């Protein structure tokens, strides 16, 4: 089956980058990053929520 | 205990259940045994016994614990796919954890005999970091890797966006729809959340392995019953025959109990339960297994379709 286009889904390079950052931060700050809350939501936070927040912020600054 | 295996196996199970079981319920079920107990395990004076034995919280690693949660979910929500998901996820956790030296009591309270194949040492006595270093120096780390390979080789289709659209969402449209609306997540955001447990499992497997090698500098000892530098902590001194007899009796009583519950009240609750519209549930084994993940009629792939209700 051909994979559908999906709104808001980043490419594999971004996912790989997010993984490397997670491993590095997890190694340095284990109790903060290697837990059941941050761990499973890391992808969503770093590749969707934070970029959306930054874009929204930049949009507001740009419109002033 | 197992670490990332509990994340990877959820996706492998999902491949076998298709739309009949909620993926999020499998995840919840797989986390249940450790969710309320793990913090206290590391604080305990005898972590292995407290975690897996009785008296202690070892009942959380028994089949009846998942059964109880599943029955309550069926009774109070009427959702068959959530009840089955929690049951299957929790039972998978119990069956995975009997690979370490502490084992699990699958048929508690009918048998309190721990069942174990002693593949690696339960090392919670070393504290959280020491436990991680021991686990990723033993066959435990290989066990995680095994499940990751199984997932990527035999179940990788469950990671495709089309699978998410045609199977994961239709199996649990209410919860995914709620996440879509309340958190204003587009489909891509939902897929990132769906991939999150695989990401977390892989991330912590790599991170703790690196910590074991370069932080703790723990000797790598992937042999049966390793690592040798952690003291043994078997919870029972019973011989193999004794374990088999006690566990067999416990198993017979446990399944007789389930059968009685089914006849007494569970069958009625099951029949009054509900399924999402896309679920075609069979009888017996096929009530939960036998993936049916063909594209739904009308749910064509493409940006124009809105797969999330």
Coordinates of C-alpha atoms in Angstrom, one line a residue:
Chain A
X1 CA 0.0 0.0 0.0
X2 CA 1.3 3.5 -0.8
X3 CA 1.8 5.4 2.3
X4 CA -0.5 8.4 2.7
X5 CA 0.7 12.0 3.1
X6 CA 0.3 12.9 6.7
X7 CA -0.1 16.4 8.0
X8 CA 2.4 17.4 10.6
X9 CA 4.6 14.2 10.3
X10 CA 8.3 15.1 10.2
X11 CA 10.8 13.1 8.0
X12 CA 13.1 10.4 9.3
X13 CA 16.1 12.7 9.7
X14 CA 14.3 14.8 12.2
X15 CA 13.3 11.7 14.1
X16 CA 16.9 10.4 14.1
X17 CA 18.1 13.8 15.3
X18 CA 15.5 13.8 18.1
X19 CA 16.6 10.3 19.1
X20 CA 20.3 11.4 19.3
X21 CA 19.4 14.4 21.4
X22 CA 17.2 12.2 23.7
X23 CA 20.0 9.7 24.2
X24 CA 22.6 12.5 25.0
X25 CA 20.3 14.3 27.4
X26 CA 19.1 11.0 28.9
X27 CA 22.7 10.0 29.6
X28 CA 23.4 13.4 31.3
X29 CA 20.2 13.9 33.1
X30 CA 18.8 10.4 33.7
X31 CA 16.1 11.2 36.2
X32 CA 14.6 14.0 34.1
X33 CA 14.5 12.3 30.7
X34 CA 14.4 8.5 31.3
X35 CA 11.0 8.3 32.8
X36 CA 7.5 7.3 31.8
X37 CA 6.3 10.8 31.2
X38 CA 9.0 12.5 29.2
X39 CA 10.2 9.4 27.4
X40 CA 7.1 8.4 25.5
X41 CA 6.1 12.0 24.8
X42 CA 9.6 13.2 23.7
X43 CA 8.9 12.7 20.0
X44 CA 5.6 14.6 20.2
X45 CA 7.1 17.3 22.3
X46 CA 10.3 17.9 20.2
X47 CA 8.8 17.4 16.7
X48 CA 5.4 18.8 17.1
X49 CA 4.5 20.8 20.3
X50 CA 7.7 22.8 20.6
X51 CA 8.0 23.7 16.9
X52 CA 4.4 24.7 16.8
X53 CA 4.9 26.9 19.9
X54 CA 8.0 28.5 18.4
X55 CA 6.2 29.1 15.1
X56 CA 3.3 30.6 16.9
X57 CA 5.5 32.9 18.9
X58 CA 7.5 34.0 15.9
X59 CA 4.2 34.7 14.1
X60 CA 3.0 37.0 16.8
X61 CA 6.4 38.8 17.0
X62 CA 6.3 39.2 13.2
X63 CA 2.8 40.6 13.1
X64 CA 3.7 43.4 15.5
Chain B
X1 CA 12.6 -7.3 35.6
X2 CA 12.5 -6.4 31.9
X3 CA 13.0 -2.9 30.8
X4 CA 12.5 -1.8 27.1
X5 CA 11.0 -5.2 26.2
X6 CA 7.8 -4.0 27.9
X7 CA 7.6 -1.2 25.3
X8 CA 8.5 -3.2 22.2
X9 CA 6.2 -6.2 22.8
X10 CA 3.2 -3.9 22.8
X11 CA 3.7 -3.3 19.0
X12 CA 4.3 -7.0 18.3
X13 CA 1.0 -7.8 20.2
X14 CA -0.8 -5.1 18.2
X15 CA 0.2 -6.8 15.0
X16 CA -1.8 -9.9 16.1
X17 CA -4.8 -8.1 17.5
X18 CA -5.4 -5.6 14.7
X19 CA -8.6 -3.5 15.3
X20 CA -9.9 -5.8 17.9
X21 CA -7.9 -4.3 20.8
X22 CA -7.0 -0.8 21.7
X23 CA -3.2 -0.1 21.4
X24 CA -3.3 2.4 24.2
X25 CA -5.0 -0.2 26.4
X26 CA -2.2 -2.7 25.7
X27 CA 0.3 0.0 26.7
X28 CA -1.6 0.8 29.9
X29 CA -1.9 -2.9 30.7
X30 CA 1.9 -3.5 30.1
X31 CA 2.7 -0.6 32.5
X32 CA 0.2 -1.5 35.2
X33 CA 2.4 -4.0 37.2
X34 CA 5.2 -1.4 37.7
X35 CA 3.2 1.8 37.6
X36 CA 2.3 2.0 41.3
X37 CA 5.1 -0.2 42.7
X38 CA 8.4 0.5 41.0
X39 CA 9.2 3.6 43.1
X40 CA 8.7 1.7 46.3
X41 CA 10.7 -1.3 45.1
X42 CA 13.9 0.6 45.1
X43 CA 13.2 2.0 48.6
X44 CA 12.5 -1.5 50.0
X45 CA 15.0 -3.4 52.2
X46 CA 14.4 -6.5 50.2
X47 CA 13.5 -5.3 46.7
X48 CA 13.2 -8.6 44.9
X49 CA 10.9 -10.1 47.5
X50 CA 8.9 -6.9 47.8
X51 CA 8.5 -6.5 44.0
X52 CA 7.6 -10.1 43.1
X53 CA 6.9 -12.0 46.3
X54 CA 4.2 -12.3 48.9
X55 CA 3.8 -10.6 51.3
X56 CA 4.8 -7.6 49.1
X57 CA 3.4 -6.2 45.8
X58 CA 4.2 -9.4 43.9
X59 CA 0.4 -9.7 43.2
X60 CA 0.8 -6.9 40.7
X61 CA 2.8 -9.4 38.6
X62 CA 0.1 -12.0 38.6
X63 CA -2.5 -12.8 36.0
X64 CA -5.4 -12.1 38.3
X65 CA -4.2 -8.5 38.7
X66 CA -4.8 -7.8 35.0
X67 CA -8.0 -9.8 35.0
X68 CA -9.4 -7.7 37.8
X69 CA -8.6 -4.4 36.0
X70 CA -10.0 -5.8 32.7
X71 CA -13.2 -6.8 34.5
X72 CA -13.6 -3.4 36.1
X73 CA -13.0 -1.7 32.8
X74 CA -15.6 -3.8 31.1
X75 CA -18.1 -3.2 33.8
X76 CA -17.7 0.5 34.1
X77 CA -16.9 1.6 30.5
X78 CA -18.4 -1.3 28.5
X79 CA -15.4 -1.2 26.2
X80 CA -14.4 -4.6 25.1
X81 CA -11.3 -3.4 23.2
X82 CA -10.0 -1.6 26.3
X83 CA -10.8 -4.5 28.6
X84 CA -9.0 -7.0 26.3
X85 CA -6.1 -4.5 25.8
X86 CA -5.4 -4.1 29.5
X87 CA -5.7 -7.8 30.0
X88 CA -3.3 -8.8 27.2
X89 CA -0.8 -6.0 28.0
X90 CA -0.7 -7.0 31.7
X91 CA -0.4 -10.7 31.0
X92 CA 2.4 -10.1 28.5
X93 CA 4.3 -8.2 31.3
X94 CA 3.8 -11.1 33.7
X95 CA 5.0 -13.6 31.2
X96 CA 8.0 -11.5 30.2
X97 CA 9.1 -10.9 33.8
X98 CA 9.4 -14.6 34.7
X99 CA 12.7 -14.6 32.8
X100 CA 14.6 -12.9 35.7
X101 CA 15.7 -14.6 38.9
X102 CA 12.9 -13.3 41.1
X103 CA 10.2 -14.6 38.7
X104 CA 6.5 -13.9 39.0
X105 CA 3.6 -15.5 40.7
X106 CA 1.3 -16.0 37.7
X107 CA -1.4 -17.8 39.5
X108 CA -1.5 -15.8 42.7
X109 CA -3.4 -16.2 45.1
X110 CA -3.9 -19.9 44.1
X111 CA -0.1 -20.4 44.1
X112 CA 2.4 -18.1 45.6
X113 CA 5.3 -20.1 44.1
X114 CA 7.5 -17.8 41.9
X115 CA 8.0 -19.1 38.4
X116 CA 11.3 -18.2 36.8
X117 CA 13.7 -19.4 34.2
X118 CA 16.5 -17.3 35.9
X119 CA 17.9 -15.9 32.6
X120 CA 19.2 -12.8 34.3
X121 CA 19.4 -11.5 37.9
X122 CA 16.7 -9.3 39.4
X123 CA 19.0 -6.5 40.5
X124 CA 16.8 -3.9 42.1
X125 CA 18.9 -4.3 45.3
X126 CA 21.5 -2.3 43.4
X127 CA 19.3 0.8 43.3
X128 CA 17.9 2.2 40.0
X129 CA 21.1 3.0 38.3
X130 CA 22.8 -0.2 39.5
X131 CA 19.8 -2.1 38.4
X132 CA 20.1 -0.6 34.9
X133 CA 23.8 -1.3 34.8
X134 CA 23.3 -4.9 35.8
X135 CA 20.4 -5.4 33.4
X136 CA 22.2 -4.0 30.4
X137 CA 25.3 -6.1 31.3
X138 CA 23.2 -9.4 31.3
X139 CA 21.0 -11.3 29.0
X140 CA 18.3 -8.9 30.0
X141 CA 19.7 -6.3 27.5
X142 CA 19.8 -9.0 24.9
X143 CA 16.1 -9.7 25.7
X144 CA 15.3 -6.1 24.9
X145 CA 17.2 -6.3 21.7
X146 CA 15.4 -9.5 20.8
X147 CA 12.0 -7.8 21.0
X148 CA 13.2 -4.8 19.1
X149 CA 14.4 -7.1 16.3
X150 CA 11.2 -9.1 16.3
X151 CA 9.3 -5.8 16.1
X152 CA 11.3 -4.5 13.2
X153 CA 11.5 -7.7 11.3
X154 CA 8.0 -9.2 11.8
X155 CA 5.8 -6.4 12.9
X156 CA 7.2 -3.3 11.2
X157 CA 3.9 -2.8 9.3
X158 CA 2.4 -1.5 12.5
X159 CA 4.7 1.5 12.4
X160 CA 3.4 2.7 9.0
X161 CA 1.1 5.8 8.9
X162 CA -1.4 3.8 6.9
X163 CA -1.6 1.2 9.6
X164 CA -2.2 3.9 12.2
X165 CA -5.0 5.3 10.0
X166 CA -6.7 2.1 9.1
X167 CA -6.2 0.0 12.2
X168 CA -5.0 1.9 15.3
X169 CA -7.5 4.7 15.1
X170 CA -10.6 2.6 14.1
X171 CA -9.8 0.2 17.1
X172 CA -10.1 3.1 19.5
X173 CA -11.8 6.1 17.8
X174 CA -13.0 7.7 21.0
X175 CA -9.6 8.2 22.7
X176 CA -7.7 9.1 19.5
X177 CA -10.6 11.5 18.6
X178 CA -10.4 13.0 22.0
X179 CA -6.6 13.6 21.7
X180 CA -7.2 15.0 18.2
X181 CA -9.8 17.5 19.4
X182 CA -8.7 18.5 22.9
X183 CA -5.0 18.7 22.2
X184 CA -5.5 20.0 18.7
X185 CA -3.1 17.4 17.4
X186 CA -3.1 16.7 13.6
X187 CA -2.7 13.2 12.4
X188 CA 1.1 13.6 12.3
X189 CA 1.1 14.5 16.0
X190 CA -1.0 11.5 16.9
X191 CA 1.4 9.2 15.0
X192 CA 4.4 10.7 16.9
X193 CA 2.5 9.9 20.1
X194 CA 1.8 6.4 18.8
X195 CA 5.5 5.9 18.0
X196 CA 6.4 7.3 21.4
X197 CA 6.7 4.0 23.2
X198 CA 8.9 2.5 20.6
X199 CA 11.1 5.6 20.7
X200 CA 11.2 5.5 24.5
X201 CA 12.1 1.9 24.6
X202 CA 14.9 2.3 22.0
X203 CA 16.1 5.5 23.7
X204 CA 16.4 4.1 27.1
X205 CA 17.9 0.8 25.9
X206 CA 20.7 2.7 24.2
X207 CA 21.2 5.2 27.0
X208 CA 21.3 2.7 29.8
X209 CA 23.6 0.4 27.8
X210 CA 26.0 3.3 27.3
X211 CA 25.7 4.2 31.0
X212 CA 26.5 0.6 31.9
X213 CA 29.6 0.6 29.7
X214 CA 31.0 4.1 30.2
X215 CA 29.3 5.5 33.3
X216 CA 29.1 2.5 35.7
X217 CA 31.9 0.7 33.8
X218 CA 30.1 -2.6 34.6
X219 CA 31.6 -5.8 33.2
X220 CA 29.5 -7.1 30.3
X221 CA 28.4 -10.6 31.4
X222 CA 25.6 -11.8 29.0
X223 CA 25.5 -15.4 30.3
X224 CA 22.6 -17.3 31.7
X225 CA 21.9 -16.1 35.2
X226 CA 24.3 -13.2 34.9
X227 CA 25.7 -10.8 35.8
X228 CA 27.9 -12.7 38.1
X229 CA 28.7 -9.6 40.1
X230 CA 25.2 -9.3 41.5
X231 CA 24.3 -11.6 44.4
X232 CA 21.7 -14.2 43.7
X233 CA 18.1 -13.4 44.8
X234 CA 15.9 -16.4 44.1
X235 CA 12.7 -16.0 46.1
X236 CA 12.1 -19.7 46.6
X237 CA 14.3 -22.7 47.4
X238 CA 11.8 -25.1 45.9
X239 CA 13.0 -27.7 43.4
X240 CA 11.8 -27.8 39.8
X241 CA 9.3 -30.6 40.4
X242 CA 7.8 -28.8 43.4
X243 CA 7.5 -25.6 41.4
X244 CA 5.8 -27.5 38.5
X245 CA 3.3 -29.2 40.8
X246 CA 2.4 -26.1 42.8
X247 CA 2.1 -23.9 39.7
X248 CA 0.0 -26.5 37.9
X249 CA -2.4 -26.7 40.8
X250 CA -2.5 -22.9 40.9
X251 CA -3.1 -22.7 37.2
X252 CA -6.0 -25.2 37.2
X253 CA -7.6 -23.3 40.1
X254 CA -7.0 -19.9 38.4
X255 CA -8.6 -20.9 35.1
X256 CA -11.5 -22.6 37.0
X257 CA -12.0 -19.3 38.8
X258 CA -12.0 -17.4 35.5
X259 CA -14.5 -19.9 34.0
X260 CA -16.8 -19.5 37.0
X261 CA -16.6 -15.7 36.7
X262 CA -17.5 -16.0 33.1
X263 CA -20.5 -18.2 33.8
X264 CA -21.6 -16.2 36.8
X265 CA -21.5 -12.6 35.5
X266 CA -18.7 -11.9 33.0
X267 CA -20.6 -13.3 30.0
X268 CA -23.4 -10.9 30.6
X269 CA -21.1 -7.9 30.9
X270 CA -19.3 -9.0 27.8
X271 CA -22.5 -9.3 25.8
X272 CA -23.6 -5.8 27.0
X273 CA -20.2 -4.4 26.1
X274 CA -19.6 -2.3 23.0
X275 CA -17.2 -2.3 20.0
X276 CA -16.2 0.5 17.7
X277 CA -18.0 0.4 14.4
X278 CA -15.0 -1.0 12.5
X279 CA -14.4 -4.0 14.7
X280 CA -15.5 -7.4 13.4
X281 CA -15.0 -9.6 16.5
X282 CA -15.1 -13.3 16.3
X283 CA -15.7 -15.9 19.1
X284 CA -13.2 -17.6 21.3
X285 CA -9.6 -16.8 20.4
X286 CA -10.8 -14.7 17.5
X287 CA -12.5 -12.3 19.9
X288 CA -9.0 -10.7 20.5
X289 CA -6.7 -12.1 17.9
X290 CA -6.6 -12.6 14.1
X291 CA -5.7 -9.2 12.7
X292 CA -8.2 -7.7 10.3
X293 CA -6.5 -4.6 9.1
X294 CA -7.6 -4.2 5.6
X295 CA -8.4 -0.6 4.7
X296 CA -11.8 0.4 5.8
X297 CA -14.3 1.1 3.0
X298 CA -14.2 4.8 2.2
X299 CA -11.1 5.4 4.3
X300 CA -8.9 6.2 1.4
X301 CA -5.3 7.2 2.1
X302 CA -4.6 10.8 1.3
X303 CA -4.6 14.2 2.8
X304 CA -8.2 14.8 2.0
X305 CA -9.4 12.0 4.3
X306 CA -9.9 12.9 7.9
X307 CA -9.3 9.5 9.6
X308 CA -9.6 10.8 13.1
X309 CA -13.2 11.3 14.3

